[in-house]
XYZ file of C-alpha atoms in Angstrom:
239
model
C 106.713 99.863 110.208
C 107.920 98.156 113.387
C 107.985 101.317 115.558
C 104.239 102.256 115.321
C 103.205 98.660 116.037
C 105.634 98.501 118.970
C 104.228 101.754 120.405
C 100.652 100.437 120.120
C 101.621 97.202 121.943
C 103.342 99.159 124.747
C 100.276 101.417 125.072
C 97.950 98.406 125.279
C 100.126 96.745 127.939
C 100.361 99.902 130.061
C 96.629 100.663 129.881
C 95.290 97.165 130.486
C 95.509 94.466 133.175
C 96.981 91.846 130.842
C 100.331 91.703 132.694
C 98.568 91.121 136.026
C 96.316 88.381 134.705
C 97.192 84.710 135.189
C 96.537 81.868 132.770
C 93.243 80.288 133.814
C 90.688 78.106 132.081
C 87.336 79.887 132.311
C 83.842 79.437 130.913
C 84.672 82.152 128.380
C 87.551 80.126 126.907
C 85.509 78.510 124.119
C 83.970 81.831 123.080
C 87.380 83.478 123.136
C 88.897 80.771 120.896
C 85.912 81.024 118.540
C 86.253 84.796 118.335
C 90.017 84.473 117.787
C 89.473 82.107 114.847
C 86.799 84.371 113.350
C 89.013 87.451 113.610
C 91.907 85.419 112.211
C 89.736 84.598 109.202
C 88.911 88.308 108.798
C 92.625 89.104 108.948
C 93.299 86.413 106.329
C 90.687 87.912 103.982
C 92.136 91.407 104.531
C 95.648 90.208 103.667
C 94.320 88.326 100.650
C 92.798 91.603 99.451
C 96.206 93.260 99.707
C 97.759 90.653 97.419
C 94.743 89.859 95.259
C 95.262 92.968 93.147
C 98.791 91.787 92.278
C 97.465 88.462 90.979
C 94.695 90.256 89.074
C 96.576 93.236 87.618
C 99.847 91.619 86.613
C 98.506 88.983 84.178
C 96.059 91.485 82.640
C 98.178 94.621 82.339
C 101.821 93.581 82.669
C 104.654 94.864 84.867
C 104.567 98.439 83.522
C 101.020 99.306 84.619
C 101.473 97.402 87.870
C 104.375 99.741 88.670
C 102.194 102.759 87.838
C 99.392 101.548 90.124
C 101.676 100.820 93.051
C 103.500 104.115 92.620
C 100.205 105.986 93.107
C 98.995 103.574 95.775
C 102.129 104.034 97.898
C 100.433 106.791 99.948
C 97.702 104.391 101.082
C 100.408 102.071 102.413
C 101.889 104.999 104.350
C 98.411 105.838 105.688
C 98.047 102.253 106.946
C 101.235 102.674 109.016
C 99.385 105.405 110.909
C 95.859 103.967 111.060
C 96.812 100.426 112.137
C 98.470 101.534 115.412
C 95.677 104.096 115.887
C 93.071 101.346 115.591
C 94.873 99.336 118.287
C 94.834 102.366 120.577
C 91.125 102.988 119.854
C 90.318 99.327 120.588
C 92.131 99.628 123.920
C 90.210 102.840 124.665
C 86.899 101.193 123.740
C 87.678 98.132 125.868
C 88.210 100.339 128.910
C 84.784 101.985 128.524
C 82.790 100.375 131.313
C 79.647 102.443 131.789
C 76.779 102.765 129.325
C 77.223 106.510 128.752
C 80.883 106.082 127.750
C 79.967 103.359 125.251
C 77.240 105.498 123.684
C 79.613 108.460 123.490
C 82.227 106.356 121.664
C 79.709 105.132 119.078
C 78.353 108.651 118.533
C 81.859 110.062 118.148
C 82.735 107.320 115.664
C 79.670 108.069 113.533
C 80.055 111.861 113.671
C 83.791 111.854 112.915
C 83.526 109.735 109.763
C 82.669 112.452 107.237
C 85.406 114.836 108.492
C 87.914 111.950 108.341
C 86.932 111.167 104.732
C 87.283 114.818 103.687
C 90.551 115.473 105.547
C 92.304 112.282 104.409
C 91.268 112.874 100.774
C 92.461 116.511 100.822
C 95.786 115.534 102.411
C 96.399 112.450 100.269
C 95.966 114.160 96.854
C 98.878 116.664 97.131
C 101.081 114.211 99.071
C 100.585 111.544 96.393
C 101.387 114.069 93.665
C 104.566 115.206 95.465
C 105.654 111.604 96.125
C 105.127 110.741 92.459
C 107.026 113.833 91.347
C 110.015 113.072 93.558
C 110.155 109.274 93.650
C 108.316 108.069 90.540
C 108.608 110.906 88.027
C 108.839 108.384 85.176
C 105.218 107.360 85.864
C 103.732 110.866 86.247
C 101.921 111.027 82.935
C 100.294 107.600 83.253
C 99.516 107.975 86.956
C 97.859 111.412 87.125
C 94.339 110.149 86.351
C 94.611 107.569 89.172
C 95.447 110.039 91.953
C 91.896 111.204 92.776
C 90.157 107.773 92.927
C 93.039 106.260 94.896
C 93.030 109.231 97.323
C 89.298 108.725 97.947
C 89.871 104.964 98.324
C 92.571 105.699 100.924
C 90.124 107.947 102.804
C 87.424 105.257 102.932
C 90.047 102.659 103.879
C 91.171 104.855 106.788
C 87.581 105.394 107.963
C 86.723 101.668 107.808
C 89.874 100.741 109.750
C 88.911 103.094 112.567
C 85.256 101.940 112.582
C 86.393 98.316 112.716
C 88.147 99.006 116.036
C 84.783 99.962 117.552
C 82.910 97.115 115.840
C 85.315 94.558 117.323
C 83.927 95.543 120.716
C 80.261 96.284 120.014
C 79.292 94.168 117.005
C 78.746 90.438 116.641
C 81.902 88.814 115.233
C 79.819 86.581 112.938
C 78.396 89.688 111.264
C 81.900 91.066 110.794
C 83.033 87.827 109.109
C 79.982 87.821 106.793
C 80.640 91.485 105.925
C 84.209 90.704 104.850
C 83.103 87.687 102.819
C 80.598 89.913 100.964
C 83.323 92.542 100.454
C 85.817 89.993 99.112
C 83.250 88.426 96.747
C 82.156 91.808 95.337
C 85.759 92.890 94.859
C 86.663 89.670 93.028
C 83.749 90.006 90.601
C 83.810 93.783 90.164
C 87.606 94.000 90.031
C 87.859 91.418 87.261
C 84.877 92.767 85.304
C 85.885 96.450 85.326
C 89.525 95.585 84.688
C 88.564 93.644 81.570
C 86.327 96.425 80.234
C 88.168 99.582 81.354
C 91.742 98.606 82.097
C 93.675 99.948 85.080
C 91.233 102.791 85.787
C 88.461 100.159 85.888
C 90.329 98.214 88.545
C 90.943 101.419 90.517
C 87.242 102.353 90.392
C 86.283 98.793 91.418
C 88.550 99.083 94.446
C 86.965 102.437 95.327
C 83.391 101.109 94.976
C 84.201 98.107 97.184
C 85.770 100.305 99.869
C 82.637 102.487 99.891
C 80.454 99.357 100.169
C 82.565 98.081 103.088
C 82.315 101.500 104.780
C 78.518 101.527 104.375
C 78.245 97.973 105.741
C 80.355 98.977 108.759
C 78.132 102.005 109.384
C 75.061 99.739 109.221
C 76.659 97.310 111.717
C 77.401 100.219 114.042
C 73.806 101.473 113.791
C 72.589 97.920 114.520
C 74.721 97.622 117.669
C 72.852 97.166 120.939
C 74.392 100.295 122.481
C 73.253 102.535 119.610
C 69.744 101.042 119.579
C 69.433 101.578 123.332
C 70.511 105.203 122.933
C 67.922 105.810 120.177
C 65.265 104.016 122.234
C 65.945 106.231 125.270
C 65.662 109.392 123.145
C 62.356 108.209 121.718
C 61.105 107.254 125.165
C 60.934 103.550 124.322
């Protein structure tokens, strides 16, 4: 877990001017602090989501089903070890895009690549999850089989949203990003509890999937609302 993060930090240092910059108080300081606090709040909500399911599942289903869920969900944790450093690299790449054409190209590439990413990650995650269960958690195979597909699709949407977020951090208003995560957290809390009560563990799994799809759609909307994308569409339409 440490190595990918370390590599992403080294890459960011090598490909940016941060080491050459001196500590100075500028007119952008207030905005920078504000953005830092907003992104910190987003990070807090994201981490709360990671632990919220433990607080929700355990009292309702007990330790046995919690073990089943986390056995299947282990592949999504592995996927995050890859996507988190990748998102840092993408953010560095996006930050270095100075001219208008490069910015438009990045947004277009992000939008176009989403469907292939969803398909590829889902196809890869299903057999890998099955193999991991067979080798590491064979005692949970029977109970976990029906969770593999929805969790694989959830992992795919989680991967796509992580990569889109790297672009949104540069091109979208931070306030909109915070509001998006608040909406996501609220829907997950309500839907997760409701479907868990009515349909058990599969209900919770489906709730998680629905919320990830909603977050993905909201991110796509934010990307389409970005100034760079609107300018590109306006130029094509002759506006």
